XYZ file of C-alpha atoms in Angstrom:
550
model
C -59.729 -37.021 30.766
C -62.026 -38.715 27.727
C -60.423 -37.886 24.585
C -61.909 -35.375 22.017
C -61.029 -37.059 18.818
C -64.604 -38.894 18.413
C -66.279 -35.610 18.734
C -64.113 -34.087 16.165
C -64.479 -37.377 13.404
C -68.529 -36.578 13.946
C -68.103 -33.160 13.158
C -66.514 -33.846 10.084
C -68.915 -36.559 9.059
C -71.738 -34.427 9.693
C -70.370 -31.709 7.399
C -69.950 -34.367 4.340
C -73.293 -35.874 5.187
C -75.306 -32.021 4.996
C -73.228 -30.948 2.060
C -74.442 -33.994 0.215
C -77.812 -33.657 0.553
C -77.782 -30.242 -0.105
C -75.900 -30.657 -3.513
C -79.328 -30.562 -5.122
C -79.727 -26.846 -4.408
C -76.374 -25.645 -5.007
C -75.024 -27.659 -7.658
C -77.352 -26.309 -10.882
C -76.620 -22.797 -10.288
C -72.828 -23.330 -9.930
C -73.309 -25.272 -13.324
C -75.486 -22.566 -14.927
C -72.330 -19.937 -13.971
C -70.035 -22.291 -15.274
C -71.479 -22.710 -18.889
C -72.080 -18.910 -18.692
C -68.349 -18.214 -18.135
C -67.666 -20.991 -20.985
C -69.674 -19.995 -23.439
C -67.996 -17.492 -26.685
C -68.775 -14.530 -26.615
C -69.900 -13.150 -29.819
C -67.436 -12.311 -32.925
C -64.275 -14.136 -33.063
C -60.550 -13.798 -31.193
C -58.230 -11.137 -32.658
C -55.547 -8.727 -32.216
C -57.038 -5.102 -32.789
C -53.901 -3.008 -32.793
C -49.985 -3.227 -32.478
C -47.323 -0.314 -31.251
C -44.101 -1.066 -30.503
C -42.288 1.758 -28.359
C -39.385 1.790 -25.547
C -40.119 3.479 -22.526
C -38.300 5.240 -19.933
C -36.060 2.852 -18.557
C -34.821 1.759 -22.047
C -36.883 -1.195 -22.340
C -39.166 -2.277 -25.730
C -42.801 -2.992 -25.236
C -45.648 -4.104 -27.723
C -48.548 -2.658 -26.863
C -51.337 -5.114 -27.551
C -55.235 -4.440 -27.957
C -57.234 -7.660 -28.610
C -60.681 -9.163 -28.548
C -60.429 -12.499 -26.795
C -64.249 -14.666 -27.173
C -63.281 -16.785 -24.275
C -63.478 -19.822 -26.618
C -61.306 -22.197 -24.479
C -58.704 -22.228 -21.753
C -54.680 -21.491 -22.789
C -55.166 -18.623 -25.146
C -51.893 -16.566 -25.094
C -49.833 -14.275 -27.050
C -45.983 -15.162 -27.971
C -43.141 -12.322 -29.496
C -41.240 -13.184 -31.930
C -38.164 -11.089 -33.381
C -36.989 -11.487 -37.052
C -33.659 -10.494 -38.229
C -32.648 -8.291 -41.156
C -33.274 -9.876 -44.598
C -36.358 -12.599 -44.033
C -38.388 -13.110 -47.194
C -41.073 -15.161 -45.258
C -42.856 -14.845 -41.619
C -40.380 -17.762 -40.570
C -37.090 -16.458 -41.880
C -35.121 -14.854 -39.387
C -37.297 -15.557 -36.407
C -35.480 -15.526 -33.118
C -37.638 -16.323 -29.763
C -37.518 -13.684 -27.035
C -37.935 -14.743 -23.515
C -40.664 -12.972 -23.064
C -42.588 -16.375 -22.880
C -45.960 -16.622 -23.689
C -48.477 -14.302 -21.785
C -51.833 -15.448 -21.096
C -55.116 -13.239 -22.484
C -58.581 -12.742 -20.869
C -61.922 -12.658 -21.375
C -63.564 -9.845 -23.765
C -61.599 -6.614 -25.114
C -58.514 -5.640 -23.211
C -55.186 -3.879 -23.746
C -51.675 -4.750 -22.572
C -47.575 -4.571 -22.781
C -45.359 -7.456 -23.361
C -41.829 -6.174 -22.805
C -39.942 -7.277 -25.467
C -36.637 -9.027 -24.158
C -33.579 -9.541 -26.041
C -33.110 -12.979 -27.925
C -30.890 -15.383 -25.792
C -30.189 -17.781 -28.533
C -27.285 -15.086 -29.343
C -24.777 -13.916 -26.690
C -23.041 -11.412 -29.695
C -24.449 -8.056 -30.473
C -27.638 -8.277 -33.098
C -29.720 -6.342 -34.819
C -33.592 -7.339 -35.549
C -36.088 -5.334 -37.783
C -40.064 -6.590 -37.206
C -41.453 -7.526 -34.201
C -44.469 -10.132 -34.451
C -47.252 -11.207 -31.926
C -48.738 -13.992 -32.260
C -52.542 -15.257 -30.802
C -52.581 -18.548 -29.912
C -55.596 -20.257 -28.974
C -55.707 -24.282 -28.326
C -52.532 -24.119 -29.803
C -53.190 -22.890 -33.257
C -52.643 -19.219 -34.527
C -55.603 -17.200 -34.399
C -54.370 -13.536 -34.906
C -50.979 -12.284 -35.729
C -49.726 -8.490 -36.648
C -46.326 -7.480 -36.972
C -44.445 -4.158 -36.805
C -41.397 -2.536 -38.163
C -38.845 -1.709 -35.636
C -35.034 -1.940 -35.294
C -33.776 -2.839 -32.639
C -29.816 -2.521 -31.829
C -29.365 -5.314 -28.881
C -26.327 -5.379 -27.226
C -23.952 -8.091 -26.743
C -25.635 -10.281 -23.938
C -23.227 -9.723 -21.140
C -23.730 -6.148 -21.883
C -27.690 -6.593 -21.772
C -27.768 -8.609 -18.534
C -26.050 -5.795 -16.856
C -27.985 -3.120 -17.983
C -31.277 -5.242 -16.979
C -30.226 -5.473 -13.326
C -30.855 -1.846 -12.845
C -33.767 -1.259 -14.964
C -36.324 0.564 -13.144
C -34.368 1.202 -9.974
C -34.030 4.205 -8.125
C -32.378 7.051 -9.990
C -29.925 7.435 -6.772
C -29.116 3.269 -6.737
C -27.851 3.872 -9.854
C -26.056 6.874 -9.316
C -24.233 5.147 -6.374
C -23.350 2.366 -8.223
C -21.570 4.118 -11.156
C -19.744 6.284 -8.835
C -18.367 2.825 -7.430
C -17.313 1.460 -10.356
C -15.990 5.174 -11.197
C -13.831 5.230 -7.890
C -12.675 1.630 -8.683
C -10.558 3.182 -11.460
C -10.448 0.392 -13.821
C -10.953 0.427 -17.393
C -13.770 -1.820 -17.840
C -15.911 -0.471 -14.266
C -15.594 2.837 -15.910
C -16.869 1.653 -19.312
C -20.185 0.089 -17.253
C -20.191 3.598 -15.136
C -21.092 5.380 -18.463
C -22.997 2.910 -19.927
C -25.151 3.168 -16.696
C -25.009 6.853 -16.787
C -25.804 7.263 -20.693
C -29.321 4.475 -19.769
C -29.741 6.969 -16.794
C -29.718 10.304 -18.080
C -31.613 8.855 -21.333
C -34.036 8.310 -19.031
C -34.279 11.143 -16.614
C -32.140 14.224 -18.944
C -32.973 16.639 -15.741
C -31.069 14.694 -13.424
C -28.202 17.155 -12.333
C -26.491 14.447 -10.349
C -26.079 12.373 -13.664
C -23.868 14.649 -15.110
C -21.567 15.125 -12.331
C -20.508 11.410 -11.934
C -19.751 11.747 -16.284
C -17.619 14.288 -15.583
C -15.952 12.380 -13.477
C -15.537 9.360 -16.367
C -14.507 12.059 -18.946
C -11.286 13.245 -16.507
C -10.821 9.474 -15.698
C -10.796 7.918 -19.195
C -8.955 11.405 -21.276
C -6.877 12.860 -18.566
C -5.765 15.739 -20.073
C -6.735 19.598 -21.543
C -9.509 17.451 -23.758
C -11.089 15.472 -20.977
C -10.847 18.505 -18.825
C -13.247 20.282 -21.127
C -15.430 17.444 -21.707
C -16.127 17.729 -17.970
C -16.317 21.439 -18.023
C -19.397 21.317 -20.244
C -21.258 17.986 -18.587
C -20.465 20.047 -15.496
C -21.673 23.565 -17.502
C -25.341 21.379 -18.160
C -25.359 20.203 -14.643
C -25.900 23.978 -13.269
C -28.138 24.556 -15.618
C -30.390 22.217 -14.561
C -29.637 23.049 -11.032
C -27.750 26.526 -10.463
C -27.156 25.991 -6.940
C -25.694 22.439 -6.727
C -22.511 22.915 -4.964
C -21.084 19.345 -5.849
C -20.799 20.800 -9.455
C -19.682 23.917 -8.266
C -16.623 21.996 -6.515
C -16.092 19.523 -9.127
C -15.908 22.523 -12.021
C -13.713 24.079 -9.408
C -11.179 21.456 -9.200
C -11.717 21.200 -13.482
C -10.780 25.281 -13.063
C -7.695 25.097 -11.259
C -6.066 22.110 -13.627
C -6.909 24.176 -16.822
C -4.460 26.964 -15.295
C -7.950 29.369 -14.452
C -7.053 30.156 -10.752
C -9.340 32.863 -9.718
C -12.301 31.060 -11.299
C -11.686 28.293 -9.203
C -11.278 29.973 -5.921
C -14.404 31.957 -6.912
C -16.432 28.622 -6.951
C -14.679 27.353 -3.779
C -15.747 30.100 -2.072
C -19.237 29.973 -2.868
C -19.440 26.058 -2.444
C -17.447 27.263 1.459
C -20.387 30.022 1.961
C -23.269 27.647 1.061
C -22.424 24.929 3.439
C -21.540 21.368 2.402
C -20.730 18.256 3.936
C -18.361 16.738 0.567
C -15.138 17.626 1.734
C -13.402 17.290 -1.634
C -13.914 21.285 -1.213
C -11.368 21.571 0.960
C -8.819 19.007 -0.904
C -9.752 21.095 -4.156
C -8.951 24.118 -2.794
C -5.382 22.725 -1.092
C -4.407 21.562 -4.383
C -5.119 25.021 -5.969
C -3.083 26.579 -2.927
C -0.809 24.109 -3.925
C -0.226 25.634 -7.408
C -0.234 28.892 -6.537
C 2.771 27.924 -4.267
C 1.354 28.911 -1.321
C 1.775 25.539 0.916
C 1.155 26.476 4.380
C -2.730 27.815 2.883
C -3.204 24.514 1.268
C -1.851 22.597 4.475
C -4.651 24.426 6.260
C -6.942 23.549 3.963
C -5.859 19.843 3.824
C -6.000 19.515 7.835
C -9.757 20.784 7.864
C -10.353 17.223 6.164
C -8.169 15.337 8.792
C -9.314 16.792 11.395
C -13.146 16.182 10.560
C -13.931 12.543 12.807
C -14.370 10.444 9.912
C -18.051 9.478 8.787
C -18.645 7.047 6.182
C -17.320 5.584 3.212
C -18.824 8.684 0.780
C -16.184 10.668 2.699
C -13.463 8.552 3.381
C -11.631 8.701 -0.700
C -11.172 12.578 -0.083
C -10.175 12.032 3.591
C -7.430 9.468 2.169
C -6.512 12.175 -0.575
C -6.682 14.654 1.586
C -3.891 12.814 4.011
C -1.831 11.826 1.320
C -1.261 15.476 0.150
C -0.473 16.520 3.402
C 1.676 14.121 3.810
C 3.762 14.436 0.558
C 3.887 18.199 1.990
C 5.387 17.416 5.562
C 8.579 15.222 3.955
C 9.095 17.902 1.648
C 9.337 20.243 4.662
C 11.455 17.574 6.420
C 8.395 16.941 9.465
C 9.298 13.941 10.449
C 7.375 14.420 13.415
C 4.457 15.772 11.748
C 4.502 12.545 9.156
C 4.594 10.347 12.410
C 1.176 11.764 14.137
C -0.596 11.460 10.881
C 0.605 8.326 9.840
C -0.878 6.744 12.972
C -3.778 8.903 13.205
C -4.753 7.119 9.587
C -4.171 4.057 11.008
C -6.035 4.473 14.102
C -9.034 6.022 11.871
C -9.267 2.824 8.819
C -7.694 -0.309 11.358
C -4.177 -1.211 12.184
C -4.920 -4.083 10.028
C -5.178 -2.043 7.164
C -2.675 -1.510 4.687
C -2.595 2.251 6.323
C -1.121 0.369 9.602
C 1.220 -1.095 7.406
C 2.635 2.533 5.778
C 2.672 3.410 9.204
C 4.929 -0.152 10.436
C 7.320 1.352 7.440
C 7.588 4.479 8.323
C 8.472 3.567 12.256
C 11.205 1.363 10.353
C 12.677 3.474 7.860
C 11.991 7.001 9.706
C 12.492 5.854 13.609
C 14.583 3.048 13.002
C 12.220 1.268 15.665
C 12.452 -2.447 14.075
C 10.730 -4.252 17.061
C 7.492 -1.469 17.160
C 7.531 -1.795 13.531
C 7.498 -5.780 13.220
C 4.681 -5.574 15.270
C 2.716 -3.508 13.160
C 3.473 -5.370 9.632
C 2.431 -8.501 11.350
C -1.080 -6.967 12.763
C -0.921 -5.442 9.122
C 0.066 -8.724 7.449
C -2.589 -11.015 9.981
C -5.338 -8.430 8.831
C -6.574 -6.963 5.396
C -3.425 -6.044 3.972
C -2.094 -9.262 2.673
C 0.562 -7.763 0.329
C 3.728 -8.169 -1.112
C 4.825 -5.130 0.652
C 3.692 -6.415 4.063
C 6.305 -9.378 3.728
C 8.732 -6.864 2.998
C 8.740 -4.991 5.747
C 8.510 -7.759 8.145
C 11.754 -8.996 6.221
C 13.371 -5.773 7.037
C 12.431 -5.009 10.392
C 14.065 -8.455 11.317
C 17.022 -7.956 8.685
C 17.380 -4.562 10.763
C 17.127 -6.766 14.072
C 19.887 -9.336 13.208
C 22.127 -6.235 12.315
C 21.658 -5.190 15.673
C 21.396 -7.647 17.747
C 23.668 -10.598 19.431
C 23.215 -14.362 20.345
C 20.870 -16.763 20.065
C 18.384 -14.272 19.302
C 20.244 -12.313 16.188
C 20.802 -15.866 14.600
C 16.807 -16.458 14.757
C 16.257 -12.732 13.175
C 18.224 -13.502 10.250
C 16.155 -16.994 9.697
C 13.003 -14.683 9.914
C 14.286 -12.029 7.412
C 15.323 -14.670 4.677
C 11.794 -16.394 5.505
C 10.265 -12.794 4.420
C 12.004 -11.203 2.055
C 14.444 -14.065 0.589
C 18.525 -12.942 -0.358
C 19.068 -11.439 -4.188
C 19.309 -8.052 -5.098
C 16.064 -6.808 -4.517
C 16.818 -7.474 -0.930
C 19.806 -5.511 -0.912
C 17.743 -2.446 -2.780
C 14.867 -2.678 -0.543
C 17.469 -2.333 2.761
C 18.965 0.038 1.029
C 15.668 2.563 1.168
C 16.682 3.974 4.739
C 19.586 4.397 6.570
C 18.258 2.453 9.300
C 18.202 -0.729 7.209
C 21.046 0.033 5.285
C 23.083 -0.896 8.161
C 22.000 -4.326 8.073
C 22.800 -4.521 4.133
C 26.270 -3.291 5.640
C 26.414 -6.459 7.367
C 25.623 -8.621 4.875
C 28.051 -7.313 2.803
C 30.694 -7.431 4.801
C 29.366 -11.348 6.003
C 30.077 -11.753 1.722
C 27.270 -11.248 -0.029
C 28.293 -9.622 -3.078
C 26.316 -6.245 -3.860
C 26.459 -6.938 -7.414
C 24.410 -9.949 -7.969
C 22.425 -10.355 -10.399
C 18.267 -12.120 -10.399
C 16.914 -14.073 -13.414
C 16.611 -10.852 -15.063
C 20.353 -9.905 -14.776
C 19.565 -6.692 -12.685
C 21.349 -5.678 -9.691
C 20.543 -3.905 -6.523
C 21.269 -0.754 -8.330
C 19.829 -1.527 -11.243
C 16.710 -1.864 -8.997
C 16.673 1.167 -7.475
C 17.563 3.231 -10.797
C 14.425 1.812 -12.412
C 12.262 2.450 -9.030
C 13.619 6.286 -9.198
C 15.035 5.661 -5.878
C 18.083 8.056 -6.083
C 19.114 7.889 -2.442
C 18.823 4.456 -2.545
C 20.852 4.242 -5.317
C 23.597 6.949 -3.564
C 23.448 4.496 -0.840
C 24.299 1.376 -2.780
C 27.416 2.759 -4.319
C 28.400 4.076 -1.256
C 28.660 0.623 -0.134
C 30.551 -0.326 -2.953
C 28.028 -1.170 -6.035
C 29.916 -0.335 -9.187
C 28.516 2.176 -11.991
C 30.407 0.093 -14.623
C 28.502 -3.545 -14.155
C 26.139 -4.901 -16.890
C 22.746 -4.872 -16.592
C 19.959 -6.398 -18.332
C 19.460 -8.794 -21.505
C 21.794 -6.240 -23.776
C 24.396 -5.813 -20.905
C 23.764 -2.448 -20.790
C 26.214 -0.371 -18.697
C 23.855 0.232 -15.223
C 24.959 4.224 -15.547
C 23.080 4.248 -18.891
C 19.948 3.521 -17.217
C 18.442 6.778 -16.426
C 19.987 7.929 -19.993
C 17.136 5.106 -21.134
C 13.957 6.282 -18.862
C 15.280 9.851 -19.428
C 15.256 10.473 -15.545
C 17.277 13.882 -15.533
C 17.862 13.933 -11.865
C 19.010 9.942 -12.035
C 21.601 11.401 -14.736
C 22.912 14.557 -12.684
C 23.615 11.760 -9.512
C 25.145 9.412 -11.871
C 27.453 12.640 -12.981
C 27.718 13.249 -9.144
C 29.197 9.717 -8.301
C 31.797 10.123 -11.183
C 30.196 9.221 -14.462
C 31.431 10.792 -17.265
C 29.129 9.986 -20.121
C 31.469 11.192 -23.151
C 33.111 8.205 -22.122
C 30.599 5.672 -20.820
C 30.045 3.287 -24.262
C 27.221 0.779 -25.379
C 27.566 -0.999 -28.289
C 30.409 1.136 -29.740
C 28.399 4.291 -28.777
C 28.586 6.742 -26.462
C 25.033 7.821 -24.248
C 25.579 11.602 -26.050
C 25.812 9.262 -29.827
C 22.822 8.021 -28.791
C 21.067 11.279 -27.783
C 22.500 13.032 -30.820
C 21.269 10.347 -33.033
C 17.709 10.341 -31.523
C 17.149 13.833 -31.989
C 16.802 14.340 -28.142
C 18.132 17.776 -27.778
C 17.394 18.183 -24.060
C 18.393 14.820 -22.839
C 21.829 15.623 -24.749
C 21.531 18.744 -22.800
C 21.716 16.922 -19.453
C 24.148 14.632 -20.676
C 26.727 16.609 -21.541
C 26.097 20.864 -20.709
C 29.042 21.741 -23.146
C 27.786 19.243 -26.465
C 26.017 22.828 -27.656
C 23.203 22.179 -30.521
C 22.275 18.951 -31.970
């Protein structure tokens, strides 16, 4: 087949050779446009007005009107910023990065945002902002205005700049991460965020929900509560029938002691339909205080038993299993704690730290060491790499070795010191459960001593006093831990140790186990010298029912 490239080459030839000759026709009336568009118009280049505003996302603009003759290519305007205190046009001066921005042809008006200086990454303050008219490189124009201008520190500024002019409800979601994060400095951003926000939109009832939320978080307490009662108070103003207010103010209700107001709200929120289940946590944990537990239980188990839906609902599906389950050990349901312990693991991945409180409880509850080892490791091999994942794998095979014989109890025991290595918070954490405690029998009785002492001179009980484990501590001096041994840098008596953290119910076990603190000394003191001397009359109380009055 003949090829096709010659025919193509002619083609292209041809082309030149036409548009060549016809270059006489064409060429002076593409000239005659070009001088046209060259040529000045009349009057000269220069800036007409200047206003200098912020809009509604919080940014600063200069709005611009200028005359621009077209005298030659490269004509642009730059912003400058000056600084408090500059006697000439050059003090001061700090470049933006605005950059230069390029002007057109005849009369027009524009905005130059105005962006904060980055020569200075600390918080500033400027005073005049000045445009300049630059044309072949030499000033042509320039006004100036006065404005101050509070810029934040730069870290600050960046921040803020990644969300200007975003959706309203990007921005809402994104503070109500950082709010859920709980950490000081995500909550600071959250109402930074919020404050741009609601500058910018004041009607947005949404807006003052989520800072109701930061008010609890950052003053916890009768102060914060009312802070939130009245960003809540303008959020139903602006929308009377927004039922996440209405269950948020309910929840701010019931912790200010105002019961009926809160169940009023609840049952409106209940009535209007909603799909935020913190209504039915709130109203548990008002049941809750009204002491009536099987109510709130109720309440609570609407939440768990809801199939879980997405991550908006999953913090009050957590809360609302943790209640419930801080309800069924008070009640002694072992059974009950079981099936929702693995029903939260089932729901957020054995390899969650949830599979892991479940591997603990099949320990310490069950005293099923080999179904439990199983679950730390899938625990341990998937998110939940914690501290408290090693742990349990160290007792579950701590709790094997106690039980077991042979070959295979020696290779437990390797396992358990690989996990959770000998010293006395070993011996506190076996002493948690009775199930584990049995292999802290053993080691005791193989001579380990139950006294020892870490780097910090604590002991196993010393552990568990400061933890406010009193059954683990009942436990240790069952199996022999003395009351009397020295604790700490000051040697401090370990009985005196809930007389320090004032932990009444760590005082009346103490008194239990045979402590007599008229007698127990520190220092030449006894614990009710030291309670007399600081003043604390109900701590002196506890110590000692008969010591009367201070």
């Amino acid at each position: 087949m003949p090829s096709k490239r010659p025919i193509v080459l002619m083609g292209i030839l041809l082309v030149m050779v036409l548009g060549y000759a016809a270059q006489p026709l064409w060429a002076p009336y593409l000239a005659g446009e070009t001088v046209e568009r060259l040529r000045p118009l009349p009057g000269d280049s220069r800036i007409s007005s200047l206003s200098v505003r912020q809009d509604g996302h919080g940014r600063w603009l200069a709005d611009v009107e200028y005359f621009f003759n077209g005298s030659a290519h490269g004509a642009a305007f730059q912003v400058h910023l000056q600084r408090p205190g500059g006697s000439t046009p050059a003090a001061g001066a700090i470049a933006t990065l605005a950059g230069g921005k390029a002007a057109e042809r005849g009369s027009h008006r524009i905005s130059i945002e105005i962006r904060r200086p980055h020569s200075v990454h600390e918080a500033l303050t400027t005073e005049r902002v000045v445009v300049q008219f630059f044309v072949k490189g030499q000033v042509v124009a320039r006004e100036e205005r006065t404005q101050r201008i509070d810029w934040p520190d730069w870290e600050t500024w960046a921040q803020d700049q990644e969300w200007v002019g975003k959706p309203r409800e990007d921005v809402l979601r994104h503070a109500a991460r950082l709010i859920d994060s709980d950490e000081r400095h995500a909550l600071a951003e959250a109402r930074r965020l919020l404050e741009r926000l609601l500058a910018r939109d004041p009607d947005y009832a949404a807006g003052y929900i989520e800072m109701a939320r930061v008010a609890m978080k950052t003053n916890w307490g009768p102060e914060g509560l009312h802070q939130a009662e009245t960003l809540l108070s303008s959020a139903l103003r602006i929308q009377a029938d927004s039922v996440n207010a209405k269950i948020l103010l309910g929840y701010v209700y019931a912790h200010q002691g105002r019961h009926k107001e809160s169940e009023k709200l609840l049952v409106e929120s209940a009535a209007a339909g909603t799909q935020n289940q913190w209504l039915w946590v709130n109203w548990g944990e008002l049941l809750e205080m009204q002491g009536k537990t099987d109510a709130a239980i109720e309440k609570y188990r609407i939440v768990t038993a809801t199939p879980r839906t997405d991550d908006v609902q999953d913090r009050p599906r957590l809360a609302a299993h943790r209640y419930l389950l801080r309800l069924l050990e008070k009640r002694r349901d072992v059974d009950g704690m079981g099936s929702l312990l693995r029903q939260r693991a089932t729901e957020f991945g054995e390899g969650s730290c949830h599979g892991l409180a479940y591997a603990r409880f099949l320990l310490t509850q069950r005293g099923d060491a080999p179904t439990a080892m199983a679950a730390a490791r899938r625990a341990l091999d998937g998110q939940c790499n914690a501290g408290e994942t090693r742990d349990v794998l160290g007792m579950a095979h701590y709790a094997l070795w106690a039980s077991g014989e042979g070959v295979q109890r020696e290779a437990s025991l390797n396992q358990a010191r690989i996990f959770l290595p000998a010293g006395p918070r070993q011996m506190y954490l076996l002493a948690t459960s009775d199930s584990t405690a049995r292999a802290l029998q053993a080691l005791i009785a193989g001579g380990e001593r139950i006294d020892r002492h870490d780097n910090e001179k604590h002991s196993a009980l010393a552990h568990a006093l400061y933890a406010g484990d009193h059954a683990a501590a009942r436990r240790l001096v069952r199996l022999g831990a003395r009351l009397d041994s020295l604790v700490g840098a000051d040697d401090l008596p370990v009985a005196l140790l809930p007389v320090v953290t004032r932990d009444f119910a760590a005082i009346r076990l103490m008194q239990q186990l045979g402590v007599d603190y008229t007698k127990v000394r520190h220092r030449g003191l006894t614990a009710l010298d030291h309670a007399r001397q600081s003043g604390d009359r109900k701590l002196l109380q506890a110590l000692d029912p008969r010591s009367g009055s201070l």
